[in-house]
Amino acid sequence: MRDWQLGGALATYLGATQEPTPAGLAEVVGTAVGATGCALTVDGARYLWGTDTGPWLEHPITYQGEDVGTLAIAPAGPVDELAVAVAAPLAMVRLAAETDALRRAGDTAARELIDDRWRAAAEMEAERRGLERDLHDGAQHHLVALRMSLGLLEHAVATGGVQERVTDLLARVDNAERVLVNTAAGVLPVALVINGLAAALTTELASHPEVVLDVAGLRRRYPAVVESAVYFVCLEAVNNSRKHAPGARVTVTVRDSYRGLEFTATDNGPGFDVTAAGSGLHNLSARATAVGGTVDVRSAPGHGTRITGFVPL
């Protein structure tokens, strides 16, 4: 009789709920057979209905040759027939739980994939902007010098001495091409990598008579990202002065301090309204900020320009 009652109770329970659970099955079994307690163990988790007075006699439940859990009722007694009756519903419950776990895992994986795609896109954009800044701050410096050399060549055509200017111009074209190729490939100047910031700035600015470089106070090496950032900031500062204040005297100073790395770039040009500045000053700030530093630009029409920067230890 109790097997018939259990079968009917299980059918009613499974038909009335969309998500059968081990705890719900334990309640249905215990109620149908008049037990005081019923316990189902599935995947190591124990689901109890009624009182946990025991003693319990665990009985394995198998479905199609596979263990799906154990069943025990109180008071203890033979549960062979009950185990057979509850096997298929318990296997269904277990399968539903596994399917739900796989669904949640799939949802998590999908979200992680979306996050990874967004992260990859953001990193690609950051790399693109970094390359754009490198080209702007490094290679453009050479192109500005090339344009100025063309102006000198034009003057030489009118006054003589063309051959010397042409030779210098060709050398500058070769140098600009080299810098463009290296920058696009992510290659930093050899002097910067091997000998540090002071050597790299000396090598780069030595051929510009209007630029005075003071690196006597720079004796310490810094992380590569810091030296690279400050190197390009200084080149961009010189580049801005040469473009907007042609002929002005430019002084670049880089030195150590007890707090970190300090640098300045000043010119005695016509100055400008800082509030109306373009992307060049934004690049300076972005580079310094990327390594935890700051850049301050002060200028006014008729008063020259002073750029100061600092990267803490």
Coordinates of C-alpha atoms in Angstrom, one line a residue:
M1 CA 0.0 0.0 0.0
R2 CA 2.7 2.5 1.0
D3 CA 4.5 1.9 -2.4
W4 CA 1.2 2.8 -4.2
Q5 CA 0.8 5.9 -2.0
L6 CA 4.4 6.9 -2.6
G7 CA 4.1 6.5 -6.3
G8 CA 1.0 8.7 -6.4
A9 CA 2.6 11.3 -4.1
L10 CA 5.7 11.5 -6.2
A11 CA 3.6 11.8 -9.4
T12 CA 1.6 14.6 -7.8
Y13 CA 4.7 16.4 -6.5
L14 CA 6.6 16.2 -9.8
G15 CA 3.6 17.4 -11.8
A16 CA 3.0 20.3 -9.5
T17 CA 6.5 21.8 -9.3
Q18 CA 8.8 23.1 -12.0
E19 CA 11.9 22.7 -9.9
P20 CA 11.9 19.5 -7.8
T21 CA 14.5 19.4 -5.1
P22 CA 16.1 16.7 -2.9
A23 CA 14.5 18.4 0.2
G24 CA 11.1 18.3 -1.5
L25 CA 11.5 14.6 -2.4
A26 CA 12.5 13.8 1.2
E27 CA 9.3 15.4 2.4
V28 CA 7.1 13.6 -0.1
V29 CA 8.7 10.2 0.7
G30 CA 8.6 10.7 4.5
T31 CA 5.0 11.9 4.4
A32 CA 3.8 9.1 2.1
V33 CA 5.3 6.3 4.1
G34 CA 4.3 7.7 7.5
A35 CA 7.9 8.1 8.7
T36 CA 9.0 10.6 11.3
G37 CA 12.1 11.5 9.3
C38 CA 13.5 11.1 5.9
A39 CA 17.0 11.9 4.6
L40 CA 18.3 12.0 1.0
T41 CA 22.0 12.4 0.3
V42 CA 22.9 13.7 -3.1
D43 CA 26.5 14.5 -4.2
G44 CA 27.6 14.6 -0.6
A45 CA 24.9 17.0 0.6
R46 CA 22.3 15.7 3.1
Y47 CA 18.7 16.8 2.8
L48 CA 16.5 16.1 5.9
W49 CA 12.8 16.1 6.4
G50 CA 11.2 15.6 9.8
T51 CA 13.1 14.8 13.0
D52 CA 16.8 13.7 13.0
T53 CA 16.3 11.1 15.8
G54 CA 17.8 8.1 14.1
P55 CA 19.2 5.6 14.1
W56 CA 19.5 5.9 10.3
L57 CA 20.3 3.1 7.8
E58 CA 21.5 4.6 4.6
H59 CA 20.5 2.7 1.5
P60 CA 22.1 3.4 -1.9
I61 CA 19.9 4.6 -4.8
T62 CA 20.9 3.6 -8.3
Y63 CA 19.3 4.6 -11.6
Q64 CA 20.3 2.8 -14.8
G65 CA 23.4 1.4 -13.1
E66 CA 24.6 4.8 -11.7
D67 CA 24.7 5.8 -8.1
V68 CA 22.5 8.9 -7.7
G69 CA 22.4 9.1 -3.9
T70 CA 21.3 7.4 -0.7
L71 CA 18.0 7.2 1.2
A72 CA 17.2 6.7 4.9
I73 CA 14.0 6.9 6.9
A74 CA 13.2 7.0 10.6
P75 CA 12.4 4.7 12.3
A76 CA 15.0 2.6 10.5
G77 CA 13.7 -0.1 8.3
P78 CA 14.1 -1.8 5.0
V79 CA 13.9 0.8 2.1
D80 CA 14.8 -1.4 -0.9
E81 CA 11.4 -0.8 -2.6
L82 CA 11.4 2.9 -1.6
A83 CA 14.8 3.3 -3.1
V84 CA 13.6 1.8 -6.4
A85 CA 10.5 4.1 -6.4
V86 CA 12.5 7.3 -5.7
A87 CA 15.4 6.5 -8.0
A88 CA 14.1 8.0 -11.2
P89 CA 12.8 11.2 -9.6
L90 CA 16.0 11.6 -7.7
A91 CA 18.0 11.1 -10.9
M92 CA 15.9 13.8 -12.6
V93 CA 16.5 16.2 -9.7
R94 CA 20.2 15.5 -9.8
L95 CA 20.2 16.1 -13.6
A96 CA 18.3 19.3 -13.2
A97 CA 20.8 20.5 -10.6
E98 CA 23.7 19.6 -12.9
T99 CA 22.0 21.4 -15.8
D100 CA 21.5 24.5 -13.7
A101 CA 25.1 24.4 -12.6
L102 CA 26.2 24.2 -16.2
R103 CA 23.9 27.0 -17.2
R104 CA 25.3 29.2 -14.4
A105 CA 28.8 28.3 -15.5
G106 CA 28.0 29.1 -19.1
D107 CA 26.5 32.5 -18.1
T108 CA 29.6 33.2 -16.1
A109 CA 31.9 32.2 -18.9
A110 CA 29.8 34.3 -21.3
R111 CA 30.1 37.3 -19.0
E112 CA 33.9 36.7 -18.6
L113 CA 34.2 36.5 -22.4
I114 CA 32.4 39.8 -22.8
D115 CA 34.6 41.4 -20.2
D116 CA 37.7 40.0 -21.9
R117 CA 36.6 41.4 -25.2
W118 CA 36.0 44.8 -23.6
R119 CA 39.3 44.6 -21.8
A120 CA 41.1 43.6 -25.0
A121 CA 39.5 46.4 -26.9
A122 CA 40.4 48.9 -24.2
E123 CA 44.0 47.6 -24.2
M124 CA 44.2 47.9 -28.0
E125 CA 42.9 51.4 -27.8
A126 CA 45.4 52.3 -25.1
E127 CA 48.2 50.8 -27.2
R128 CA 47.0 52.8 -30.2
R129 CA 46.9 56.0 -28.2
G130 CA 50.4 55.2 -26.8
L131 CA 51.8 54.7 -30.3
E132 CA 50.1 57.9 -31.4
R133 CA 51.8 59.8 -28.6
D134 CA 55.1 58.2 -29.3
L135 CA 54.9 59.3 -33.0
H136 CA 53.7 62.7 -32.0
D137 CA 56.3 63.3 -29.3
G138 CA 59.3 61.5 -30.8
A139 CA 59.1 61.3 -34.6
Q140 CA 57.4 64.6 -35.0
H141 CA 60.3 66.2 -33.3
H142 CA 62.5 65.1 -36.2
L143 CA 60.0 66.2 -38.8
V144 CA 59.9 69.7 -37.2
A145 CA 63.7 69.9 -37.4
L146 CA 63.4 68.7 -41.0
R147 CA 61.0 71.5 -41.8
M148 CA 63.3 74.1 -40.2
S149 CA 66.2 72.6 -42.3
L150 CA 64.2 73.1 -45.4
G151 CA 63.8 76.7 -44.5
L152 CA 67.5 77.0 -44.0
L153 CA 68.1 75.3 -47.4
E154 CA 65.8 77.8 -49.0
H155 CA 67.9 80.6 -47.6
A156 CA 71.1 78.9 -48.7
V157 CA 69.8 78.7 -52.3
A158 CA 69.5 82.4 -52.2
T159 CA 72.9 83.0 -50.6
G160 CA 75.0 80.1 -51.6
G161 CA 76.3 77.1 -49.6
V162 CA 73.6 74.7 -50.9
Q163 CA 75.7 71.5 -50.8
E164 CA 76.3 71.6 -47.1
R165 CA 72.6 72.2 -46.4
V166 CA 71.6 69.4 -48.7
T167 CA 73.9 66.9 -47.0
D168 CA 72.5 67.9 -43.6
L169 CA 69.0 67.7 -44.9
L170 CA 69.5 64.2 -46.2
A171 CA 70.9 63.1 -42.9
R172 CA 67.9 64.5 -41.1
V173 CA 65.5 62.6 -43.5
D174 CA 67.3 59.4 -42.8
N175 CA 67.2 60.0 -39.1
A176 CA 63.4 60.8 -39.2
E177 CA 62.8 57.6 -41.2
R178 CA 64.7 55.6 -38.6
V179 CA 62.8 57.1 -35.7
L180 CA 59.4 56.5 -37.4
V181 CA 60.2 52.8 -38.1
N182 CA 61.5 52.2 -34.6
T183 CA 58.6 54.0 -33.0
A184 CA 56.0 52.0 -35.0
A185 CA 57.8 48.8 -33.9
G186 CA 57.8 49.9 -30.2
V187 CA 61.6 50.2 -30.2
L188 CA 63.0 52.8 -27.8
P189 CA 66.2 54.7 -28.5
V190 CA 69.3 52.6 -27.8
A191 CA 70.9 55.3 -25.7
L192 CA 67.8 55.5 -23.5
V193 CA 67.6 51.7 -23.0
I194 CA 71.3 51.2 -22.3
N195 CA 72.6 54.4 -20.8
G196 CA 69.5 56.1 -19.4
L197 CA 67.7 59.3 -19.6
A198 CA 70.6 61.7 -19.5
A199 CA 72.5 60.0 -22.3
A200 CA 69.3 59.8 -24.5
L201 CA 68.5 63.5 -24.1
T202 CA 72.1 64.4 -24.8
T203 CA 72.2 62.3 -28.0
E204 CA 68.8 63.6 -29.2
L205 CA 69.3 67.3 -28.5
A206 CA 73.0 67.8 -29.2
S207 CA 72.3 68.8 -32.8
H208 CA 70.0 71.6 -31.9
P209 CA 72.0 74.7 -31.1
E210 CA 69.1 76.7 -29.7
V211 CA 68.5 74.0 -27.0
V212 CA 70.5 74.1 -23.8
L213 CA 70.4 70.8 -21.9
D214 CA 71.4 70.5 -18.2
V215 CA 71.5 66.9 -16.9
A216 CA 74.4 67.4 -14.4
G217 CA 72.0 66.7 -11.5
L218 CA 70.7 63.5 -13.1
R219 CA 72.8 60.6 -11.8
R220 CA 70.2 58.0 -10.9
R221 CA 68.5 55.4 -13.1
Y222 CA 64.8 55.0 -13.0
P223 CA 62.4 52.4 -14.2
A224 CA 62.2 52.1 -18.0
V225 CA 58.6 53.3 -18.1
V226 CA 59.5 56.4 -16.1
E227 CA 62.6 57.3 -18.2
S228 CA 60.7 56.7 -21.4
A229 CA 57.8 59.0 -20.3
V230 CA 60.1 61.8 -19.2
Y231 CA 62.2 61.5 -22.4
F232 CA 59.2 61.9 -24.6
V233 CA 57.8 64.7 -22.4
C234 CA 61.0 66.7 -22.8
L235 CA 61.1 66.1 -26.6
E236 CA 57.5 67.2 -26.9
A237 CA 58.2 70.3 -24.9
V238 CA 61.2 71.2 -27.1
N239 CA 59.1 70.4 -30.2
N240 CA 56.3 72.7 -29.1
S241 CA 58.8 75.5 -28.5
R242 CA 60.4 75.1 -31.9
K243 CA 57.1 75.1 -33.6
H244 CA 55.4 77.9 -31.8
A245 CA 58.5 80.0 -30.8
P246 CA 60.9 79.6 -33.7
G247 CA 64.4 81.0 -32.9
A248 CA 63.6 81.1 -29.1
R249 CA 66.2 79.8 -26.7
V250 CA 65.0 76.6 -25.0
T251 CA 66.5 75.3 -21.7
V252 CA 65.8 71.7 -20.6
T253 CA 66.8 70.7 -17.0
V254 CA 66.5 67.2 -15.6
R255 CA 67.7 66.3 -12.1
D256 CA 67.3 64.0 -9.2
S257 CA 65.8 65.1 -5.9
Y258 CA 65.1 63.3 -2.6
R259 CA 61.5 63.0 -3.7
G260 CA 61.9 61.8 -7.2
L261 CA 62.7 62.9 -10.8
E262 CA 62.2 66.6 -11.6
F263 CA 62.4 68.2 -15.1
T264 CA 61.7 71.6 -16.6
A265 CA 61.6 73.1 -20.1
T266 CA 61.6 76.8 -20.6
D267 CA 61.8 79.1 -23.6
N268 CA 61.9 82.9 -24.0
G269 CA 59.4 82.9 -26.9
P270 CA 56.2 84.9 -27.3
G271 CA 54.2 82.7 -24.9
F272 CA 50.6 81.7 -25.4
D273 CA 47.2 81.5 -23.6
V274 CA 47.4 78.1 -21.7
T275 CA 43.6 77.8 -21.7
A276 CA 43.5 77.7 -25.5
A277 CA 46.3 75.1 -25.8
G278 CA 45.9 72.1 -28.1
S279 CA 46.6 68.4 -27.9
G280 CA 50.3 68.8 -27.3
L281 CA 49.9 69.9 -23.7
H282 CA 47.4 67.1 -23.1
N283 CA 50.0 64.6 -24.3
L284 CA 52.5 65.9 -21.8
S285 CA 50.1 65.5 -19.0
A286 CA 48.9 62.0 -20.1
R287 CA 52.4 60.7 -20.3
A288 CA 53.4 62.0 -16.8
T289 CA 50.1 60.8 -15.3
A290 CA 50.7 57.3 -16.7
V291 CA 53.8 56.9 -14.4
G292 CA 52.3 58.7 -11.4
G293 CA 53.8 62.1 -12.2
T294 CA 52.5 65.6 -12.9
V295 CA 53.1 68.3 -15.4
D296 CA 52.5 72.0 -14.9
V297 CA 52.5 74.4 -17.9
R298 CA 52.7 78.2 -17.3
S299 CA 52.7 80.7 -20.1
A300 CA 51.2 84.0 -21.1
P301 CA 51.5 86.1 -24.2
G302 CA 54.8 88.0 -24.1
H303 CA 56.2 86.1 -21.2
G304 CA 57.6 82.8 -22.6
T305 CA 56.7 79.3 -21.5
R306 CA 57.8 77.2 -18.5
I307 CA 56.9 73.5 -18.2
T308 CA 57.7 71.7 -15.0
G309 CA 57.2 68.1 -14.2
F310 CA 57.8 65.6 -11.4
V311 CA 57.7 61.8 -11.0
P312 CA 57.8 60.6 -7.4
L313 CA 60.1 57.7 -6.3

